[in-house]
Coordinates of N, CA and C in Angstrom, one line a residue:
X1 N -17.4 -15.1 3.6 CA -17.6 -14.5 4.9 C -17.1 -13.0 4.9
X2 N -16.0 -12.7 4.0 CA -15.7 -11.1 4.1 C -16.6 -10.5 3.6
X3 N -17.6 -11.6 2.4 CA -18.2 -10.3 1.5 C -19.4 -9.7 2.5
X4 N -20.0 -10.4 3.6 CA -20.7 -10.4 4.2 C -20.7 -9.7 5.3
X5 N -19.3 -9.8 6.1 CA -19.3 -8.8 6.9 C -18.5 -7.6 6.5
X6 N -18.4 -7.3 5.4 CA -18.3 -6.0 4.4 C -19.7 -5.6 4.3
X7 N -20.1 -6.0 3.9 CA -21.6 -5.5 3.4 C -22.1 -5.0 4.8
X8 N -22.2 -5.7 5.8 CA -22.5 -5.4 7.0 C -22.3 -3.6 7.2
X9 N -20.5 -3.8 7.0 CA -19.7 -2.7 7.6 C -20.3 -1.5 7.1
X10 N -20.1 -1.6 5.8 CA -20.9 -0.8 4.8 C -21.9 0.0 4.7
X11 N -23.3 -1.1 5.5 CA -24.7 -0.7 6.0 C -24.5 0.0 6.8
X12 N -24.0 -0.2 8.2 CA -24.3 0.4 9.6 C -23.1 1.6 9.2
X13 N -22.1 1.8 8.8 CA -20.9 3.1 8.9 C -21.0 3.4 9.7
X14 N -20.3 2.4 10.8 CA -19.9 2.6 11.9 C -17.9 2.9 12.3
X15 N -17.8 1.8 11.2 CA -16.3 1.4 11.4 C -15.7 1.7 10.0
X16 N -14.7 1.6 9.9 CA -13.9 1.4 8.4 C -12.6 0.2 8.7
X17 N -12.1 -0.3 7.5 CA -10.7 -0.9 7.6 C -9.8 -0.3 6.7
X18 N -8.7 -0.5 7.4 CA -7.7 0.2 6.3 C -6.3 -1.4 5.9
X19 N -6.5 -1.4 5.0 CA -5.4 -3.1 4.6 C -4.3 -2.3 4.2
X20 N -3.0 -2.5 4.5 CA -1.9 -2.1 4.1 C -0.8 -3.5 3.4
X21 N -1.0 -3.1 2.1 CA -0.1 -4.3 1.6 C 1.5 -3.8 0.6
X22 N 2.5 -4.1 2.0 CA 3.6 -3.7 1.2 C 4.4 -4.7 1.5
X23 N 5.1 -5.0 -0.1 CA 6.0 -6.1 -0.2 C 6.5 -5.4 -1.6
X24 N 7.6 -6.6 -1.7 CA 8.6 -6.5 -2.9 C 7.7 -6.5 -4.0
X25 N 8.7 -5.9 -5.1 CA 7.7 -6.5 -6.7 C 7.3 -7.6 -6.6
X26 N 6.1 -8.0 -7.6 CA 6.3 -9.8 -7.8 C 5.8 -10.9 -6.4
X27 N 5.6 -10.1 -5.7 CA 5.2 -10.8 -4.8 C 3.6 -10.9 -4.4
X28 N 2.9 -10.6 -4.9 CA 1.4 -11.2 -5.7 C 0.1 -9.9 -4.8
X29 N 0.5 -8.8 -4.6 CA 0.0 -8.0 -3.8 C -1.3 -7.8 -4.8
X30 N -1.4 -7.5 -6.3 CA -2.6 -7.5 -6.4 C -3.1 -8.8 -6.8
X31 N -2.4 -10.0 -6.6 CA -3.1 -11.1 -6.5 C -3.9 -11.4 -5.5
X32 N -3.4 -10.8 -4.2 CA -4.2 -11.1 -3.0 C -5.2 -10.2 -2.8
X33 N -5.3 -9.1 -3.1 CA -6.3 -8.4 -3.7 C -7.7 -9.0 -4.6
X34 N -7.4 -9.3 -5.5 CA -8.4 -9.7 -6.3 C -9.1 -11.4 -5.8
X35 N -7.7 -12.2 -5.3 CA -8.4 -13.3 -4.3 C -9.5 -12.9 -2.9
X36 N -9.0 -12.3 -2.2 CA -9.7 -12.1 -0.8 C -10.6 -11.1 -0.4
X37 N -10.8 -10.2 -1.8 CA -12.0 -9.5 -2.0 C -12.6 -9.6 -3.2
X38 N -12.6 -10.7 -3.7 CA -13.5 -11.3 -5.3 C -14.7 -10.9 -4.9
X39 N -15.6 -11.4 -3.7 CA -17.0 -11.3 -3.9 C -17.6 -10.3 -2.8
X40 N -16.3 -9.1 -2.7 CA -17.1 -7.9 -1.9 C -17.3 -7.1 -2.9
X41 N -18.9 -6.0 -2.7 CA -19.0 -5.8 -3.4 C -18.4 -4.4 -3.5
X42 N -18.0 -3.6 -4.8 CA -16.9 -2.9 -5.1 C -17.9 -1.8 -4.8
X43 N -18.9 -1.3 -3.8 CA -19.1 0.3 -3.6 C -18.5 0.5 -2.3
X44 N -18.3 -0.7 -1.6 CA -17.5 -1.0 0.0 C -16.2 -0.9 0.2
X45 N -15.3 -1.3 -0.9 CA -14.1 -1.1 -1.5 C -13.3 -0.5 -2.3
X46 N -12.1 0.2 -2.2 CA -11.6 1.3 -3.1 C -9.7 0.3 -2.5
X47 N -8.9 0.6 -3.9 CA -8.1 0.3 -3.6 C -7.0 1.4 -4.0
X48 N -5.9 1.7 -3.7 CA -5.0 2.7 -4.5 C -3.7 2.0 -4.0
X49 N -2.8 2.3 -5.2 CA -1.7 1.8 -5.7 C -0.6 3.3 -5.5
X50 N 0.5 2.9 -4.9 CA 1.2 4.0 -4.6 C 2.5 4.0 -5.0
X51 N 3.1 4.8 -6.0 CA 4.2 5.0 -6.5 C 4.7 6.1 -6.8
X52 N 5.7 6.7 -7.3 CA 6.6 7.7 -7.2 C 5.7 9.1 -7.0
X53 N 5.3 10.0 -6.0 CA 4.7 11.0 -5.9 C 5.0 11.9 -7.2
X54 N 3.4 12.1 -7.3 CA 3.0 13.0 -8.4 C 4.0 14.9 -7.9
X55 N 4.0 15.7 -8.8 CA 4.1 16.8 -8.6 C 3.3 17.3 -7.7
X56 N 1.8 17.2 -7.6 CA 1.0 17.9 -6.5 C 1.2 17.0 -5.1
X57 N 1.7 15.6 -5.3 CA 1.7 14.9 -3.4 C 3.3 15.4 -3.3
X58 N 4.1 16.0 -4.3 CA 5.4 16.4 -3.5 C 5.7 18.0 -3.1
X59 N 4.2 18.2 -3.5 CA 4.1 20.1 -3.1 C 3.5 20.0 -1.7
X60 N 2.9 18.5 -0.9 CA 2.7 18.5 0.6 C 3.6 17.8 1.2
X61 N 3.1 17.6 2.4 CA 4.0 17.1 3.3 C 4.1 15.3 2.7
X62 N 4.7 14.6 3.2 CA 5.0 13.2 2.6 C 3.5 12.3 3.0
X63 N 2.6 12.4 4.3 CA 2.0 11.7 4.5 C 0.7 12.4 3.9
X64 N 0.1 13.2 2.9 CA -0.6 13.8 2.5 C -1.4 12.8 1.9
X65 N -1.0 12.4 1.3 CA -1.6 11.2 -0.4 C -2.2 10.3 0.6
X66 N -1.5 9.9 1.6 CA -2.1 8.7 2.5 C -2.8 9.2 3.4
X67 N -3.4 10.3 3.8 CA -4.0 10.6 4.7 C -5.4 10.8 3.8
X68 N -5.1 11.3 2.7 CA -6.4 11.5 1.9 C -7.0 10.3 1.6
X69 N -6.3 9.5 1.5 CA -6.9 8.4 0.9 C -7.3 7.1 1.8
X70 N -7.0 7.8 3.3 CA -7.6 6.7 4.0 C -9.2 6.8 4.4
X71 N -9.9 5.3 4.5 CA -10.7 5.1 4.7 C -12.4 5.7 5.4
X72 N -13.5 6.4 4.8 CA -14.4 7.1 5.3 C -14.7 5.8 6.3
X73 N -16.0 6.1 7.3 CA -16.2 4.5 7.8 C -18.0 4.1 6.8
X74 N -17.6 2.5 7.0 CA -18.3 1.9 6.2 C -17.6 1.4 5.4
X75 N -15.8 1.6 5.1 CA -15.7 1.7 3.5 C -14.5 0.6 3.9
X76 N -14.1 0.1 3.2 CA -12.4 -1.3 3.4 C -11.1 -0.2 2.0
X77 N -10.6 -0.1 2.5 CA -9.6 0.6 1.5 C -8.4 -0.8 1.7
X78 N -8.0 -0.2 0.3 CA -6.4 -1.0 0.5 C -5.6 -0.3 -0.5
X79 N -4.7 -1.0 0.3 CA -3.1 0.4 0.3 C -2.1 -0.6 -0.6
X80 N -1.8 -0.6 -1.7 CA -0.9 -1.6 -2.2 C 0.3 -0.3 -2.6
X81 N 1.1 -0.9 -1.5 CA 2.3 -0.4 -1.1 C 1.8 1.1 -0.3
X82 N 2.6 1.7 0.4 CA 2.2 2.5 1.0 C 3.4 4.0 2.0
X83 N 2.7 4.6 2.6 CA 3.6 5.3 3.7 C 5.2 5.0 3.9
X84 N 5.6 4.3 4.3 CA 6.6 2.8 4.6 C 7.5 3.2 3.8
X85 N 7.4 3.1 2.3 CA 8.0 3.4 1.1 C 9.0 4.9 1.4
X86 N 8.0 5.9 1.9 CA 8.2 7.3 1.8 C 9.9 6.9 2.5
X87 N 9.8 6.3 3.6 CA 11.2 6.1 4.5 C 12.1 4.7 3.3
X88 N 11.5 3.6 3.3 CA 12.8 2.7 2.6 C 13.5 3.4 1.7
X89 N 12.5 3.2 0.2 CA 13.2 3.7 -0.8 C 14.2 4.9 -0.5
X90 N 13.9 6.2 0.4 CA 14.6 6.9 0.5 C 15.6 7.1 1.0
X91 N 15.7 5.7 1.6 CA 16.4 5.6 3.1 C 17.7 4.7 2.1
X92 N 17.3 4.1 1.4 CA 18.0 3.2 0.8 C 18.8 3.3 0.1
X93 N 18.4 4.7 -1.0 CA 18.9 5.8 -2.0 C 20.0 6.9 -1.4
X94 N 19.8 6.9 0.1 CA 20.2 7.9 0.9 C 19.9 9.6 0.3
X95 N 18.7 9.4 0.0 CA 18.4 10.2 -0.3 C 17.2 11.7 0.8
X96 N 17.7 11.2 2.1 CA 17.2 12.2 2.9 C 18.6 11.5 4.4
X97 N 18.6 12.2 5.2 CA 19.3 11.9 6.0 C 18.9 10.9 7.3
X98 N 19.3 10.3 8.4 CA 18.7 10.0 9.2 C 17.6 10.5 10.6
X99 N 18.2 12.3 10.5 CA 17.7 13.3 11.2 C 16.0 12.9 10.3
X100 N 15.9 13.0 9.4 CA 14.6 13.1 8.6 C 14.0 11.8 8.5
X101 N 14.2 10.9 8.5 CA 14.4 9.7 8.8 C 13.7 9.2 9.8
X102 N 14.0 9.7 10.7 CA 13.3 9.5 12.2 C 12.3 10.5 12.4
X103 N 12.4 11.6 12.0 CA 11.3 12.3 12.0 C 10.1 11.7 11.3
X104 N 10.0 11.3 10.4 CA 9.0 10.3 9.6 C 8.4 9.4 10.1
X105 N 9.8 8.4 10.7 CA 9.1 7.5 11.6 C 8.2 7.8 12.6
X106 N 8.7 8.8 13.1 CA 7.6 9.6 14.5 C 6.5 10.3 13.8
X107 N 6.4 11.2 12.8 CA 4.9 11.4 12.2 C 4.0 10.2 11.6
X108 N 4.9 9.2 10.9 CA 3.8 8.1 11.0 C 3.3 7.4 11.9
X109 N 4.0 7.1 13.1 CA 3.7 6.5 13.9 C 2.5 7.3 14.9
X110 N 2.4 8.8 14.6 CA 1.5 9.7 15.0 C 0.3 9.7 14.3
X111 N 0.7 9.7 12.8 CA -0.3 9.5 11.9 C -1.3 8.6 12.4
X112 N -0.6 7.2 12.7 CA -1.2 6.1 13.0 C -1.9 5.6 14.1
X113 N -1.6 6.5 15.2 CA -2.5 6.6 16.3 C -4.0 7.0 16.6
X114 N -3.5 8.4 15.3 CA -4.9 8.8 14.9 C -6.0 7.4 14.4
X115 N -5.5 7.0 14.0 CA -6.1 5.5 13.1 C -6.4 4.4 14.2
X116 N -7.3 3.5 14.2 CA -7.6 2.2 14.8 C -6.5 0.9 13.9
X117 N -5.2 0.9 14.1 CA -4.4 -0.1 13.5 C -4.5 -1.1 14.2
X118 N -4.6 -2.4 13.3 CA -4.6 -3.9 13.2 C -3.3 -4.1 13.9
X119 N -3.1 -5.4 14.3 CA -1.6 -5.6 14.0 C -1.2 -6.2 12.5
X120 N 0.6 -6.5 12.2 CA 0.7 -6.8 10.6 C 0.8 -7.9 11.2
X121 N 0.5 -8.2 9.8 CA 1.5 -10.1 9.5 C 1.5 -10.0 8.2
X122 N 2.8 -11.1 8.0 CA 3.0 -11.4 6.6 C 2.8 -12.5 5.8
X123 N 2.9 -12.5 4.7 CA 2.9 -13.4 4.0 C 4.2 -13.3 2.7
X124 N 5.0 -13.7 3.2 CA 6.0 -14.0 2.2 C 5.9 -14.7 0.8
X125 N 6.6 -14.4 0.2 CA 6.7 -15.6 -1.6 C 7.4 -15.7 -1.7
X126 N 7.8 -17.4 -2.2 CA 9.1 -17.8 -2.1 C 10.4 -17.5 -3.8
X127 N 11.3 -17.2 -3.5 CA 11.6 -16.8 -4.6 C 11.0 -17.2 -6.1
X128 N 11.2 -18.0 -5.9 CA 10.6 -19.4 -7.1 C 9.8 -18.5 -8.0
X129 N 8.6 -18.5 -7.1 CA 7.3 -18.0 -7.4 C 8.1 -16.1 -7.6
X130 N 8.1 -15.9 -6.9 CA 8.4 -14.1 -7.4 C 8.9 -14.3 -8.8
X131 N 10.6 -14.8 -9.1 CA 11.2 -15.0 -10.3 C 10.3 -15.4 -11.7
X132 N 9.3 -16.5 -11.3 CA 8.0 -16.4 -12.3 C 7.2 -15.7 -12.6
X133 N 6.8 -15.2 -11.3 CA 6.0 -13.5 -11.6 C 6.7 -12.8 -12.2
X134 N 7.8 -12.3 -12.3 CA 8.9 -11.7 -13.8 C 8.5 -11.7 -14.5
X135 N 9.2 -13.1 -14.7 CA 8.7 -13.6 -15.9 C 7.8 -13.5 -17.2
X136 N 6.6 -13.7 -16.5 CA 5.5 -13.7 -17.1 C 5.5 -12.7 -17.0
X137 N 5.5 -11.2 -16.2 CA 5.1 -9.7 -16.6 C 5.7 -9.4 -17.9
X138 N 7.0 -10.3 -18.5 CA 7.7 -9.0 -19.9 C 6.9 -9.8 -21.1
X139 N 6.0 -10.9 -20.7 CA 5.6 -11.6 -21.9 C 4.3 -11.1 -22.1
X140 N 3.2 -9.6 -20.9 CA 2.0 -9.6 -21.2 C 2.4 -8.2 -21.5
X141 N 2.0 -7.9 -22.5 CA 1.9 -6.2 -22.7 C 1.1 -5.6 -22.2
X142 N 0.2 -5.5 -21.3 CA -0.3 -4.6 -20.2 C 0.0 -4.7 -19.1
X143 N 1.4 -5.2 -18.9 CA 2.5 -5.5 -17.6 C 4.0 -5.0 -17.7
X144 N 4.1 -4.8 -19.1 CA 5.8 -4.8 -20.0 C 6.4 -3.3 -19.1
X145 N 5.5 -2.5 -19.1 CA 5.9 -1.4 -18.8 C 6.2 -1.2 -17.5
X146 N 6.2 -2.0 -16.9 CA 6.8 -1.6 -15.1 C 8.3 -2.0 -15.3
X147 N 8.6 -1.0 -13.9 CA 9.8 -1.0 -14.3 C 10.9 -1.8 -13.3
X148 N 11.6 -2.9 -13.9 CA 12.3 -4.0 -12.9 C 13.4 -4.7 -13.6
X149 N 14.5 -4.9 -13.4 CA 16.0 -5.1 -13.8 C 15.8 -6.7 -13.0
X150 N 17.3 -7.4 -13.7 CA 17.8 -8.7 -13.1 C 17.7 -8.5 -11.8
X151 N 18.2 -7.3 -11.2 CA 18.2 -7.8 -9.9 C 16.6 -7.5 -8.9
X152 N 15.8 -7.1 -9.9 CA 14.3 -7.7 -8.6 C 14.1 -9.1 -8.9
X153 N 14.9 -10.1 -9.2 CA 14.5 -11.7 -9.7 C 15.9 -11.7 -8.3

């Protein structure tokens, strides 16, 4: 049924979607990926993966990279990991203050109005399953190289 009314969306380019999937490591984000869009067809779909800003996304503003890369219409983008990040990780590191902090919050939430947003929901993994997703990453060599310590298990 998605691949179908993708293809739809696609034809008419009337609308776009934008999927935002952020969760912990290990918690199957490009599994759900490759499950729930197996049989749309990939000129409807673009997906981008977001991690430590390059040199040129840290010579713009923070919401740069994500604004470029959101969705023309006609098109389903997905966001594995995303915006969000810009505030946790940094927030976490205390690596910007709370003054800036809130400021972010209010530009994305600005960002976002610009935008037709969904509501979220989640889908959790239970430890079990994450700790085996580990696992198995240090035993496939085109996985070895990400980077994750005892304590993402």
């Amino acid at each position: 049924r998605i691949a179908d009314l993708a293809d739809v969306m696609h034809a008419e380019k009337k609308h776009a979607l934008l999927i935002v999937l952020q969760a912990m490591d290990g918690s199957g984000k490009d599994s759900v990926v490759k499950k729930v869009f197996e049989d749309v067809n990939p000129v409807a779909i673009t997906t981008v993966g977001y991690n430590k800003p390059t040199e040129e996304e840290f010579a713009h503003d923070f919401l740069w990279r994500i604004h470029k890369n959101t969705p023309r219409k006609g098109m389903i983008q997905v966001f594995v990991r995303s915006h969000y990040e810009d505030i946790l990780v940094q927030r976490v590191h205390e690596w910007i203050d709370e003054e800036r902090v809130s400021n972010r919050i209010d530009a994305i939430n600005a960002f976002e109005k610009l935008l037709f947003f969904a509501p979220f929901f989640s889908c959790p993994t239970l430890g079990a399953t994450r700790k085996q997703r580990f696992c198995n990453r240090g035993n496939r060599p085109c996985r070895n190289t990400l980077q994750y310590s005892s304590l993402s298990i």
